[in-house]
PDB file of C-alpha atoms in Angstrom:
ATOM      1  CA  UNK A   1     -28.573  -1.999  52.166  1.00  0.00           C
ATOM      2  CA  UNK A   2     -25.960  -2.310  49.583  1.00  0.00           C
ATOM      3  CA  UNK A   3     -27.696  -4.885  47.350  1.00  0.00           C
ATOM      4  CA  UNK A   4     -31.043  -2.466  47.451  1.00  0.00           C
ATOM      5  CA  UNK A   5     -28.815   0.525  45.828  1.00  0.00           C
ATOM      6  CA  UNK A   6     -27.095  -1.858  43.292  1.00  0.00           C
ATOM      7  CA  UNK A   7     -30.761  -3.168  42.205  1.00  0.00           C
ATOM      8  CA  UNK A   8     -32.464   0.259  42.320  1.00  0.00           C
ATOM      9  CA  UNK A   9     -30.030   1.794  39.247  1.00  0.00           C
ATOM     10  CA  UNK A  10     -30.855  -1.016  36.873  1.00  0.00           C
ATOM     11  CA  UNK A  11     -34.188  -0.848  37.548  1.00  0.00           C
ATOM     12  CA  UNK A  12     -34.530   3.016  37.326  1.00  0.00           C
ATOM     13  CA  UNK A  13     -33.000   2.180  33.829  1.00  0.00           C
ATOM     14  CA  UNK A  14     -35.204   0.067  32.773  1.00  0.00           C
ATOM     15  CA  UNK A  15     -38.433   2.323  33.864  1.00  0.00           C
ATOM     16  CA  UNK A  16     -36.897   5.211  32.139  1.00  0.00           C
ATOM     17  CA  UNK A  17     -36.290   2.965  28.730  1.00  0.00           C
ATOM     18  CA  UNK A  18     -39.680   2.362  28.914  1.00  0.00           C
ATOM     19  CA  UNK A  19     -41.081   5.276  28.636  1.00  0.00           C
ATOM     20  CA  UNK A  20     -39.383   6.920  26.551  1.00  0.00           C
ATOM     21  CA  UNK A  21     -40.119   4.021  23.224  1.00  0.00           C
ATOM     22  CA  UNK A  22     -43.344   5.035  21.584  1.00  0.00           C
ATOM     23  CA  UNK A  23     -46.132   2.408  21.932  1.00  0.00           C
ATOM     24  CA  UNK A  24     -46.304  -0.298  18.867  1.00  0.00           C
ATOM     25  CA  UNK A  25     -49.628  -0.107  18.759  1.00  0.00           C
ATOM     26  CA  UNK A  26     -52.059   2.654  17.728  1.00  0.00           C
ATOM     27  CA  UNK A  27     -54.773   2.742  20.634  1.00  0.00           C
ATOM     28  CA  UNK A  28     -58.662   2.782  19.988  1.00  0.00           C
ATOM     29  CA  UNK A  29     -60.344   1.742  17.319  1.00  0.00           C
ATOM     30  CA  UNK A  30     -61.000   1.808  13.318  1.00  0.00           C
ATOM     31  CA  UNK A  31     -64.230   1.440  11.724  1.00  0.00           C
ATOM     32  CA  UNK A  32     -65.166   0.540   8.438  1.00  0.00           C
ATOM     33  CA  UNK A  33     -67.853  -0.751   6.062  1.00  0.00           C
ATOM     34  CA  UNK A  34     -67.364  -3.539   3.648  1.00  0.00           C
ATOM     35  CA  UNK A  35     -69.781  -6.418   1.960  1.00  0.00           C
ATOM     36  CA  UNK A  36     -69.531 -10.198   2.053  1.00  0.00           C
ATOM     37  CA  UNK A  37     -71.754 -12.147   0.775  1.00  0.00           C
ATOM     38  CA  UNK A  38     -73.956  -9.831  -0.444  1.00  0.00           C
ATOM     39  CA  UNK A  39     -74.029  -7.875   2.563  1.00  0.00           C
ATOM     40  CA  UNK A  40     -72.872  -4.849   3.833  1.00  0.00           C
ATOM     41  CA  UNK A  41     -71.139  -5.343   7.442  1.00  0.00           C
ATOM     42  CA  UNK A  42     -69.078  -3.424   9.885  1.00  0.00           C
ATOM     43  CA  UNK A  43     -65.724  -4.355  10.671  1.00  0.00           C
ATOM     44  CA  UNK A  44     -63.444  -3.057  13.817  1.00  0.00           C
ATOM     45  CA  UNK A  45     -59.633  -3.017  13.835  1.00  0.00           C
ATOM     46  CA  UNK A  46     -58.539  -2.388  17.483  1.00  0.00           C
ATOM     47  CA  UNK A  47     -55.424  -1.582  18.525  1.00  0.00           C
ATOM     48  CA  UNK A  48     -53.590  -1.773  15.355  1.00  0.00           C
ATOM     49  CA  UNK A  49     -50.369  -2.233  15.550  1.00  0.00           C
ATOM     50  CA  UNK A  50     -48.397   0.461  14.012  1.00  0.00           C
ATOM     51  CA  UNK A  51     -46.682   0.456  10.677  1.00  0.00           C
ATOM     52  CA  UNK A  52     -48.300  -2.894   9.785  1.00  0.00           C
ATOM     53  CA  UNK A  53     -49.762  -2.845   6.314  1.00  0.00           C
ATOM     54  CA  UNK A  54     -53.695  -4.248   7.225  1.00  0.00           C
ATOM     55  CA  UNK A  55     -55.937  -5.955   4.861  1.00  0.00           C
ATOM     56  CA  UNK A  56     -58.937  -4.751   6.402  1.00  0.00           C
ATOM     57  CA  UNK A  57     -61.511  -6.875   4.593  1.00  0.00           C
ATOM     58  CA  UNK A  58     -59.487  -9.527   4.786  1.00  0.00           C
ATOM     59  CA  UNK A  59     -59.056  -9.892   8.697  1.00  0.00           C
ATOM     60  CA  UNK A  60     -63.112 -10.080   9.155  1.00  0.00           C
ATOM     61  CA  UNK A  61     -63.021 -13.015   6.485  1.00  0.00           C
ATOM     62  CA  UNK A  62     -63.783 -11.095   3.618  1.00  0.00           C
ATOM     63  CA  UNK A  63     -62.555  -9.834   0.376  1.00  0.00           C
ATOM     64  CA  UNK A  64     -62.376  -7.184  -1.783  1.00  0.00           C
ATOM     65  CA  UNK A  65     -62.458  -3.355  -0.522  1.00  0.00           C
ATOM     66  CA  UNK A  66     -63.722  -1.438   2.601  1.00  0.00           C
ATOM     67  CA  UNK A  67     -65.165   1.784   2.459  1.00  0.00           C
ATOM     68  CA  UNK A  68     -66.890   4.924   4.871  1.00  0.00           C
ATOM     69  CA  UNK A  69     -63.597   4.678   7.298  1.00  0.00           C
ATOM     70  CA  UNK A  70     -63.154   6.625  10.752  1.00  0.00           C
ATOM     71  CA  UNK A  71     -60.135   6.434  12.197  1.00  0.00           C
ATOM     72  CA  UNK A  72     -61.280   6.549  16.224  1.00  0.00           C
ATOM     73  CA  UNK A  73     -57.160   5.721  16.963  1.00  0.00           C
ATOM     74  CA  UNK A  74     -54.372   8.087  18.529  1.00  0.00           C
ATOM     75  CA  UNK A  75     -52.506   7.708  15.494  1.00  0.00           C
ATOM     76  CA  UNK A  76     -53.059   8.499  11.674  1.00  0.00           C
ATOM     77  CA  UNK A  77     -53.916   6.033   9.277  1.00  0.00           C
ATOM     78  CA  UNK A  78     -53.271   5.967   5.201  1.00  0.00           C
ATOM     79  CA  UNK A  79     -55.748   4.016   3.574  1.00  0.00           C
ATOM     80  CA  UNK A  80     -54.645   2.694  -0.068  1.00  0.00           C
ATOM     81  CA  UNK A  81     -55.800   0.470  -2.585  1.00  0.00           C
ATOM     82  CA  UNK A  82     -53.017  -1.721  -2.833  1.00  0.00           C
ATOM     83  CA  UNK A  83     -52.564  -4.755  -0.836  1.00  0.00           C
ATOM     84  CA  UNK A  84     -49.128  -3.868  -0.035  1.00  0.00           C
ATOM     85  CA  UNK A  85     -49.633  -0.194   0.870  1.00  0.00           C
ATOM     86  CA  UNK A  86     -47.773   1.141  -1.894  1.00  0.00           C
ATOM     87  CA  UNK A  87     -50.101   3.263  -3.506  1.00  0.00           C
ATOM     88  CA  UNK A  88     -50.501   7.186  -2.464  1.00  0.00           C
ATOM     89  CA  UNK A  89     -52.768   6.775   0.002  1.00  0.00           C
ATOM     90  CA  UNK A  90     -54.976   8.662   1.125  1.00  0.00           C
ATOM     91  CA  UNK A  91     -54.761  10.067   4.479  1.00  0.00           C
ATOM     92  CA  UNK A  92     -57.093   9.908   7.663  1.00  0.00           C
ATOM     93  CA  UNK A  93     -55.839  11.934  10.856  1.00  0.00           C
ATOM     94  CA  UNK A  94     -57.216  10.401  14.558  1.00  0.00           C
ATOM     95  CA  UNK A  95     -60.364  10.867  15.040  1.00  0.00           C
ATOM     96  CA  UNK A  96     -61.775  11.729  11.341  1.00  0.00           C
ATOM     97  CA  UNK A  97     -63.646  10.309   9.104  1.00  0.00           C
ATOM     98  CA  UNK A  98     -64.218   9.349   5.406  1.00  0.00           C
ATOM     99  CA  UNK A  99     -66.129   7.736   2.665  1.00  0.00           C
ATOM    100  CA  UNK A 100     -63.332   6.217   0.101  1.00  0.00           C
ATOM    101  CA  UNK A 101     -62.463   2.534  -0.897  1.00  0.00           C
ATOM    102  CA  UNK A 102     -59.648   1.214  -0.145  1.00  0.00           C
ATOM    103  CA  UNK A 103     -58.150  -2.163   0.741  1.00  0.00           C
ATOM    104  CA  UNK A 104     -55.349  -1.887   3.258  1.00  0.00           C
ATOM    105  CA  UNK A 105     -54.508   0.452   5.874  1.00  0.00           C
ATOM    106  CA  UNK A 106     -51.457   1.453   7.894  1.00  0.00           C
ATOM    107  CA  UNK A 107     -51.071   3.399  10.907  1.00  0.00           C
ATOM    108  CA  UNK A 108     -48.414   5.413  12.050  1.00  0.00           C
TER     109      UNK A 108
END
């Protein structure tokens, strides 16, 4: 009965350290429009990850810069023109949306 007590504490620790750390990841999605190829196409971020600077264009294999945004995430996202997210930004809170260029975004 000992050995149960002893193992419950740690593991009561461990739950509560958990919970209390804020998820690295903003959940849902973001939406965008870009064009490769001549084409315009639709590209999905899920799950970001949060504080990540995100070449948006560049994970669906293409280049140059997104536009018409909507941030469908629990967190906000900062869209700049930079690709190193040192620009201004511009900002788009969870759950908005917007028609702007930009080329990376970060959440968080």
């Amino acid at each position: 009965m000992r050995l149960a007590h002893r193992a419950a504490a740690p593991l009561a620790a461990l739950l509560v350290l958990a919970a209390s750390h804020p998820s690295d990841a903003a959940r849902g999605t973001f939406t965008f429009r870009f064009t490769a190829a001549g084409h315009t196409r639709a590209g999905v971020l899920s799950n970001p990850a949060d504080g990540a600077c995100i070449d948006a264009t560049g994970r669906m294999g293409g280049s140059g810069r997104a536009r018409a945004a909507r941030n469908a995430t629990n967190r906000t996202a900062t869209l700049y023109m930079s690709i190193d997210c040192q620009d201004a930004g511009v900002v788009l809170l969870p759950g908005a949306r917007r028609v702007a260029e930009f080329k990376t975004v970060r959440f968080g």
